[in-house]
Tab-separated table of C-alpha atoms and ligand atoms in Angstrom:
chain	number	residue	atom	x	y	z
J	1	UNK	CA	-47.532	22.725	-20.231
J	2	UNK	CA	-46.009	19.544	-18.858
J	3	UNK	CA	-46.560	18.376	-15.302
J	4	UNK	CA	-43.634	18.047	-12.924
J	5	UNK	CA	-44.283	14.337	-12.822
J	6	UNK	CA	-43.925	14.072	-16.558
J	7	UNK	CA	-40.712	16.028	-16.537
J	8	UNK	CA	-39.287	13.851	-13.837
J	9	UNK	CA	-40.195	10.801	-15.852
J	10	UNK	CA	-38.433	12.277	-18.864
J	11	UNK	CA	-35.304	12.962	-16.859
J	12	UNK	CA	-35.289	9.427	-15.527
J	13	UNK	CA	-35.900	7.941	-18.966
J	14	UNK	CA	-33.167	10.079	-20.484
J	15	UNK	CA	-30.552	8.919	-17.987
J	16	UNK	CA	-31.603	5.316	-18.294
J	17	UNK	CA	-31.348	5.462	-22.080
J	18	UNK	CA	-27.956	7.089	-21.674
J	19	UNK	CA	-26.652	4.211	-19.612
J	20	UNK	CA	-28.027	1.622	-21.989
J	21	UNK	CA	-26.549	3.479	-24.944
J	22	UNK	CA	-23.169	3.666	-23.248
J	23	UNK	CA	-23.359	-0.059	-22.557
J	24	UNK	CA	-24.303	-0.926	-26.133
J	25	UNK	CA	-21.840	1.514	-27.667
J	26	UNK	CA	-18.975	0.152	-25.627
J	27	UNK	CA	-19.990	-3.476	-26.158
J	28	UNK	CA	-20.551	-3.028	-29.879
J	29	UNK	CA	-17.369	-1.018	-30.237
J	30	UNK	CA	-15.239	-3.591	-28.486
J	31	UNK	CA	-14.884	-5.980	-31.425
J	32	UNK	CA	-13.859	-3.148	-33.730
J	33	UNK	CA	-11.557	-1.766	-31.036
J	34	UNK	CA	-9.743	-5.096	-30.845
J	35	UNK	CA	-9.378	-5.237	-34.639
J	36	UNK	CA	-8.070	-1.684	-34.683
J	37	UNK	CA	-5.949	-2.119	-31.539
J	38	UNK	CA	-7.430	0.882	-29.715
J	39	UNK	CA	-5.727	-0.256	-26.507
J	40	UNK	CA	-2.575	0.573	-24.645
J	41	UNK	CA	-0.928	-0.827	-21.553
J	42	UNK	CA	0.032	1.391	-18.666
J	43	UNK	CA	2.646	0.322	-16.147
J	44	UNK	CA	2.552	0.856	-12.400
J	45	UNK	CA	5.901	0.469	-10.614
J	46	UNK	CA	6.426	-2.169	-7.929
J	47	UNK	CA	8.785	-0.982	-5.222
J	48	UNK	CA	11.008	-3.223	-3.086
J	49	UNK	CA	11.254	-2.510	0.632
J	50	UNK	CA	13.110	-1.223	2.495
J	51	UNK	CA	15.451	0.234	-0.172
J	52	UNK	CA	12.565	1.402	-2.435
J	53	UNK	CA	14.137	0.244	-5.678
J	54	UNK	CA	11.767	-0.360	-8.586
J	55	UNK	CA	11.877	-4.093	-9.220
J	56	UNK	CA	8.819	-4.574	-11.377
J	57	UNK	CA	5.601	-3.242	-12.837
J	58	UNK	CA	2.006	-4.263	-13.312
J	59	UNK	CA	0.548	-3.929	-16.809
J	60	UNK	CA	-2.927	-2.326	-16.746
J	61	UNK	CA	-4.980	-1.992	-19.911
J	62	UNK	CA	-6.655	1.213	-21.136
J	63	UNK	CA	-9.030	1.625	-24.058
J	64	UNK	CA	-8.316	4.756	-26.086
J	65	UNK	CA	-11.777	5.247	-27.557
J	66	UNK	CA	-11.817	7.488	-30.688
J	67	UNK	CA	-14.769	9.548	-29.341
J	68	UNK	CA	-14.921	8.878	-25.586
J	69	UNK	CA	-11.214	9.076	-24.824
J	70	UNK	CA	-9.554	6.874	-22.214
J	71	UNK	CA	-11.833	4.199	-20.739
J	72	UNK	CA	-10.832	2.317	-17.601
J	73	UNK	CA	-10.742	-1.499	-17.548
J	74	UNK	CA	-13.492	-1.707	-14.901
J	75	UNK	CA	-15.853	-0.392	-17.595
J	76	UNK	CA	-14.994	-2.791	-20.418
J	77	UNK	CA	-13.322	-5.924	-18.971
J	78	UNK	CA	-16.743	-7.134	-17.688
J	79	UNK	CA	-18.221	-6.542	-21.176
J	80	UNK	CA	-15.310	-8.389	-22.748
J	81	UNK	CA	-15.862	-11.283	-20.322
J	82	UNK	CA	-19.586	-11.496	-21.122
J	83	UNK	CA	-19.057	-11.458	-24.875
J	84	UNK	CA	-16.031	-13.752	-24.942
J	85	UNK	CA	-13.976	-10.970	-26.517
J	86	UNK	CA	-11.714	-11.234	-23.474
J	87	UNK	CA	-9.954	-14.098	-25.278
J	88	UNK	CA	-8.569	-12.063	-28.205
J	89	UNK	CA	-8.159	-9.048	-25.894
J	90	UNK	CA	-6.303	-11.082	-23.277
J	91	UNK	CA	-4.064	-12.491	-25.980
J	92	UNK	CA	-3.273	-8.968	-27.131
J	93	UNK	CA	-2.329	-8.018	-23.537
J	94	UNK	CA	0.063	-10.966	-23.133
J	95	UNK	CA	1.722	-10.318	-26.483
J	96	UNK	CA	1.962	-6.575	-25.849
J	97	UNK	CA	3.486	-7.156	-22.413
J	98	UNK	CA	6.099	-9.527	-23.845
J	99	UNK	CA	6.945	-7.078	-26.635
J	100	UNK	CA	7.256	-4.320	-24.040
J	101	UNK	CA	9.773	-6.355	-22.042
J	102	UNK	CA	11.694	-6.957	-25.268
J	103	UNK	CA	11.635	-3.228	-26.124
J	104	UNK	CA	12.857	-2.199	-22.656
J	105	UNK	CA	15.671	-4.731	-22.901
J	106	UNK	CA	16.646	-3.459	-26.360
J	107	UNK	CA	16.652	0.089	-24.947
J	108	UNK	CA	19.289	-1.066	-22.471
J	109	UNK	CA	17.200	-0.989	-19.289
J	110	UNK	CA	18.052	-3.327	-16.442
J	111	UNK	CA	15.488	-6.135	-16.523
J	112	UNK	CA	12.414	-5.861	-14.326
J	113	UNK	CA	9.517	-8.214	-13.761
J	114	UNK	CA	6.254	-7.394	-15.512
J	115	UNK	CA	2.972	-8.804	-14.257
J	116	UNK	CA	-0.165	-9.260	-16.317
J	117	UNK	CA	-3.751	-9.699	-15.047
J	118	UNK	CA	-5.760	-12.653	-16.259
J	119	UNK	CA	-9.559	-12.852	-16.240
J	120	UNK	CA	-11.457	-15.973	-15.238
J	121	UNK	CA	-12.695	-16.859	-18.712
J	122	UNK	CA	-9.196	-16.416	-20.060
J	123	UNK	CA	-7.794	-18.650	-17.326
J	124	UNK	CA	-10.213	-21.427	-18.380
J	125	UNK	CA	-9.106	-21.167	-22.026
J	126	UNK	CA	-7.682	-24.535	-23.114
J	127	UNK	CA	-4.727	-23.235	-25.121
J	128	UNK	CA	-3.731	-20.449	-22.691
J	129	UNK	CA	-0.410	-22.033	-21.696
J	130	UNK	CA	0.543	-22.604	-25.359
J	131	UNK	CA	-0.392	-19.024	-26.203
J	132	UNK	CA	1.817	-17.634	-23.427
J	133	UNK	CA	4.669	-19.945	-24.443
J	134	UNK	CA	4.479	-18.738	-28.056
J	135	UNK	CA	4.436	-15.079	-26.967
J	136	UNK	CA	7.558	-15.679	-24.863
J	137	UNK	CA	9.338	-17.541	-27.658
J	138	UNK	CA	8.471	-14.990	-30.343
J	139	UNK	CA	9.861	-12.133	-28.253
J	140	UNK	CA	12.774	-14.017	-26.700
J	141	UNK	CA	11.716	-12.783	-23.252
J	142	UNK	CA	13.270	-14.630	-20.310
J	143	UNK	CA	10.162	-16.156	-18.658
J	144	UNK	CA	11.399	-15.281	-15.153
J	145	UNK	CA	10.475	-11.662	-15.975
J	146	UNK	CA	6.836	-12.459	-16.650
J	147	UNK	CA	4.327	-12.876	-13.816
J	148	UNK	CA	0.633	-13.706	-14.029
J	149	UNK	CA	-1.829	-12.228	-11.500
J	150	UNK	CA	-4.721	-14.550	-10.712
J	151	UNK	CA	-7.547	-14.317	-8.192
J	152	UNK	CA	-8.606	-16.914	-5.660
J	153	UNK	CA	-12.021	-17.350	-7.298
J	154	UNK	CA	-10.368	-18.221	-10.623
J	155	UNK	CA	-8.366	-20.984	-8.974
J	156	UNK	CA	-11.279	-22.323	-6.919
J	157	UNK	CA	-13.652	-22.699	-9.892
J	158	UNK	CA	-11.907	-26.006	-10.684
J	159	UNK	CA	-9.096	-26.454	-8.172
J	160	UNK	CA	-7.622	-29.661	-9.614
J	161	UNK	CA	-7.483	-28.309	-13.141
J	162	UNK	CA	-6.046	-25.027	-11.857
J	163	UNK	CA	-3.214	-26.828	-10.076
J	164	UNK	CA	-2.283	-28.608	-13.304
J	165	UNK	CA	-2.438	-25.397	-15.297
J	166	UNK	CA	-0.273	-23.563	-12.790
J	167	UNK	CA	2.302	-26.375	-12.910
J	168	UNK	CA	2.396	-26.022	-16.710
J	169	UNK	CA	3.082	-22.304	-16.308
J	170	UNK	CA	5.804	-23.026	-13.760
J	171	UNK	CA	7.451	-25.388	-16.272
J	172	UNK	CA	7.630	-22.471	-18.698
J	173	UNK	CA	9.601	-20.586	-16.014
J	174	UNK	CA	7.266	-17.735	-15.158
J	175	UNK	CA	5.929	-16.781	-11.715
J	176	UNK	CA	2.389	-16.715	-10.379
J	177	UNK	CA	0.758	-14.247	-8.023
J	178	UNK	CA	-2.536	-14.230	-6.114
J	179	UNK	CA	-4.183	-10.839	-6.640
J	180	UNK	CA	-6.635	-9.151	-4.221
J	181	UNK	CA	-5.634	-11.596	-1.478
J	182	UNK	CA	-7.953	-11.559	1.519
J	183	UNK	CA	-11.128	-10.743	-0.416
J	184	UNK	CA	-11.875	-14.411	-1.214
J	185	UNK	CA	-12.694	-17.231	1.136
J	186	UNK	CA	-9.593	-19.390	0.981
J	187	UNK	CA	-6.962	-19.732	3.661
J	188	UNK	CA	-3.296	-19.330	2.945
J	189	UNK	CA	-2.788	-22.940	4.012
J	190	UNK	CA	-5.195	-24.063	1.291
J	191	UNK	CA	-3.725	-21.717	-1.308
J	192	UNK	CA	-0.309	-23.310	-0.796
J	193	UNK	CA	-1.664	-26.387	-2.600
J	194	UNK	CA	-1.270	-24.206	-5.688
J	195	UNK	CA	2.281	-23.607	-6.966
J	196	UNK	CA	2.269	-19.845	-6.411
J	197	UNK	CA	5.169	-17.523	-5.570
J	198	UNK	CA	3.591	-14.190	-4.709
J	199	UNK	CA	0.723	-12.878	-2.631
J	200	UNK	CA	-0.732	-9.448	-3.282
J	201	UNK	CA	-2.645	-8.096	-0.296
J	202	UNK	CA	-5.800	-6.285	-1.389
J	203	UNK	CA	-5.991	-2.512	-1.137
J	204	UNK	CA	-8.983	-2.705	1.239
J	205	UNK	CA	-6.662	-4.008	4.006
J	206	UNK	CA	-4.005	-1.372	3.318
J	207	UNK	CA	-6.263	1.705	3.308
J	208	UNK	CA	-6.485	2.232	7.074
J	209	UNK	CA	-3.210	0.584	8.020
J	210	UNK	CA	-1.307	1.922	11.018
J	211	UNK	CA	-4.397	3.306	12.776
J	212	UNK	CA	-4.758	0.467	15.237
J	213	UNK	CA	-7.650	-1.178	13.363
J	214	UNK	CA	-8.191	-4.927	12.992
J	215	UNK	CA	-6.590	-4.703	9.566
J	216	UNK	CA	-3.213	-4.103	11.212
J	217	UNK	CA	-3.352	-7.525	12.832
J	218	UNK	CA	-4.668	-9.176	9.662
J	219	UNK	CA	-1.948	-7.678	7.457
J	220	UNK	CA	0.773	-8.426	10.008
J	221	UNK	CA	-0.317	-12.066	10.342
J	222	UNK	CA	-0.726	-12.497	6.581
J	223	UNK	CA	2.779	-11.221	5.903
J	224	UNK	CA	4.268	-13.367	8.676
J	225	UNK	CA	2.529	-16.478	7.361
J	226	UNK	CA	3.482	-15.726	3.761
J	227	UNK	CA	7.103	-15.219	4.785
J	228	UNK	CA	6.991	-18.527	6.661
J	229	UNK	CA	5.649	-20.238	3.542
J	230	UNK	CA	8.351	-18.641	1.370
J	231	UNK	CA	5.915	-16.512	-0.581
J	232	UNK	CA	6.812	-13.011	-1.657
J	233	UNK	CA	4.296	-10.448	-0.329
J	234	UNK	CA	3.311	-7.216	-2.014
J	235	UNK	CA	0.827	-4.649	-0.707
J	236	UNK	CA	-1.320	-2.795	-3.268
J	237	UNK	CA	-2.990	0.597	-3.018
J	238	UNK	CA	-0.304	2.210	-0.863
J	239	UNK	CA	-1.051	5.941	-0.761
J	240	UNK	CA	0.551	7.139	2.486
J	241	UNK	CA	4.093	7.150	3.823
J	242	UNK	CA	2.797	5.868	7.170
J	243	UNK	CA	1.530	2.724	5.423
J	244	UNK	CA	5.044	2.062	4.076
J	245	UNK	CA	6.461	2.487	7.583
J	246	UNK	CA	3.980	0.004	8.993
J	247	UNK	CA	4.586	-2.484	6.145
J	248	UNK	CA	8.357	-2.178	6.650
J	249	UNK	CA	7.856	-3.086	10.297
J	250	UNK	CA	5.899	-6.181	9.241
J	251	UNK	CA	8.661	-7.179	6.771
J	252	UNK	CA	6.581	-6.791	3.647
J	253	UNK	CA	8.858	-7.162	0.594
J	254	UNK	CA	7.161	-4.933	-1.979
J	255	UNK	CA	4.603	-2.144	-2.305
J	256	UNK	CA	2.632	-0.617	-5.141
J	257	UNK	CA	0.400	2.444	-5.130
J	258	UNK	CA	-0.199	6.106	-5.833
J	259	UNK	CA	2.317	7.157	-3.133
J	260	UNK	CA	5.030	6.126	-5.592
J	261	UNK	CA	3.250	6.416	-8.917
J	262	UNK	CA	-0.016	5.946	-10.725
J	263	UNK	CA	0.092	3.620	-13.767
J	264	UNK	CA	2.214	5.295	-16.474
J	265	UNK	CA	2.599	5.135	-20.242
J	266	UNK	CA	5.688	3.242	-21.388
J	267	UNK	CA	7.667	6.461	-21.991
J	268	UNK	CA	6.711	7.954	-18.623
J	269	UNK	CA	7.498	4.672	-16.899
J	270	UNK	CA	11.006	4.629	-18.393
J	271	UNK	CA	11.575	8.242	-17.244
J	272	UNK	CA	10.326	7.375	-13.759
J	273	UNK	CA	12.592	4.333	-13.660
J	274	UNK	CA	15.656	6.352	-14.680
J	275	UNK	CA	14.969	9.095	-12.121
J	276	UNK	CA	14.018	6.776	-9.288
J	277	UNK	CA	16.579	3.956	-9.516
J	278	UNK	CA	19.596	6.256	-9.279
J	279	UNK	CA	21.978	3.862	-7.599
A	1	C2E	P1	-6.326	-4.738	-10.082
A	1	C2E	O1	-5.616	-5.829	-10.809
A	1	C2E	O2	-6.639	-4.976	-8.651
A	1	C2E	O3	-5.434	-3.445	-10.296
A	1	C2E	C1	-5.272	-2.430	-9.343
A	1	C2E	C2	-6.104	-1.198	-9.657
A	1	C2E	O4	-5.937	-0.241	-8.619
A	1	C2E	C3	-5.724	-0.479	-10.948
A	1	C2E	O5	-6.886	0.121	-11.502
A	1	C2E	C4	-4.776	0.601	-10.420
A	1	C2E	O6	-4.654	1.716	-11.294
A	1	C2E	C5	-5.443	0.972	-9.136
A	1	C2E	N1	-4.501	1.529	-8.153
A	1	C2E	C6	-3.165	1.389	-8.089
A	1	C2E	N2	-2.643	2.035	-7.026
A	1	C2E	C7	-3.686	2.595	-6.374
A	1	C2E	C8	-3.775	3.412	-5.177
A	1	C2E	O7	-2.798	3.740	-4.506
A	1	C2E	N3	-5.040	3.794	-4.814
A	1	C2E	C9	-6.150	3.453	-5.544
A	1	C2E	N4	-7.325	3.904	-5.135
A	1	C2E	N5	-6.083	2.695	-6.673
A	1	C2E	C10	-4.868	2.264	-7.084
A	1	C2E	P2	-7.230	-0.002	-13.053
A	1	C2E	O8	-5.981	0.185	-13.869
A	1	C2E	O9	-8.382	0.895	-13.330
A	1	C2E	O10	-7.671	-1.516	-13.210
A	1	C2E	C11	-8.832	-2.002	-12.574
A	1	C2E	C12	-8.960	-3.492	-12.699
A	1	C2E	O11	-9.158	-3.874	-14.071
A	1	C2E	C13	-7.726	-4.259	-12.247
A	1	C2E	O12	-7.720	-4.375	-10.838
A	1	C2E	C14	-7.917	-5.579	-12.962
A	1	C2E	O13	-8.797	-6.413	-12.251
A	1	C2E	C15	-8.588	-5.144	-14.260
A	1	C2E	N6	-7.574	-5.086	-15.339
A	1	C2E	C16	-6.710	-4.103	-15.656
A	1	C2E	N7	-5.951	-4.437	-16.715
A	1	C2E	C17	-6.340	-5.688	-17.074
A	1	C2E	C18	-5.926	-6.609	-18.115
A	1	C2E	O14	-5.013	-6.342	-18.915
A	1	C2E	N8	-6.579	-7.805	-18.170
A	1	C2E	C19	-7.579	-8.141	-17.285
A	1	C2E	N9	-8.155	-9.336	-17.426
A	1	C2E	N10	-7.959	-7.308	-16.307
A	1	C2E	C20	-7.373	-6.096	-16.201
A	2	CA	CA1	-3.760	-6.945	-10.466
A	3	CA	CA1	-5.387	-6.137	-7.103
A	4	CA	CA1	-8.705	-5.236	-7.394
């Protein structure tokens, strides 16, 4: 008979091995997954206030694993970053997003802006601007409908080089957004040194909005300052109607979150668009 201690050890060992296996399986499978294009993009609507028209979407990647099913980006983007596979994967995302815009246009939909997330390693890639330019040219997408979402930490890693890179993107005609704003350490005044057009306020500030917490004042001041600096502001992670009411009062231009829709497949997004934008 085994002692309790031994059994407990076995349980622990089993779970640990499980995690390591999952890590290795995902990491090892990633290269093959890229070759076999086991990925899709989902699209979460961006809603303009106060009329609540859909004016855009954010592209969010999902891995459709042949055995494990749908895997969320939080589980494999870090692995892709570590291994460098984020470069071919990121390229696939940009090209897929551009093709999607082209397909929606060919289907007769009114144009909307599509934003794509970049990772830090991808942002440092020397030929990134050329790659985006080629994707736009090959699909004939009007660059004003493509937006890149970047984080503060990406820009701060090498501020001078980032400024130059962002200017190159601006010359192509696309727009640039700061994602997860408020979670980094940079002030809005400093961020304005970068040629950016949009500020996306992080979900952590939106969660308890309208309950008289400090976040109310922070969000209100951020929106006021962004408006003063001619930046478009969008709030992410909006789940409650009361948050929309508060954001309307602060003159926030756009919202995104589960209150309106979770990220959708292309087909479901088109249906949502047709039902929602009635006028
Ligand atoms: P993110 O860019 O901050 O994206 C927002 C995340 O919040 C998404 O998770 C989205 O589904 C989720 N979300 C949206 N509305 C709500 C809401 O109302 N409540 C809550 N609780 N969550 C909401 P997702 O799709 O799992 O993506 C997670 C992260 O993975 C993204 O965070 C982004 O950093 C990264 N990611 C996703 N797609 C890509 C990609 O194509 N390339 C790169 N480099 N990163 C990506
Ligand atoms: Ca984002
Ligand atoms: Ca975000
Ligand atoms: Ca985030």
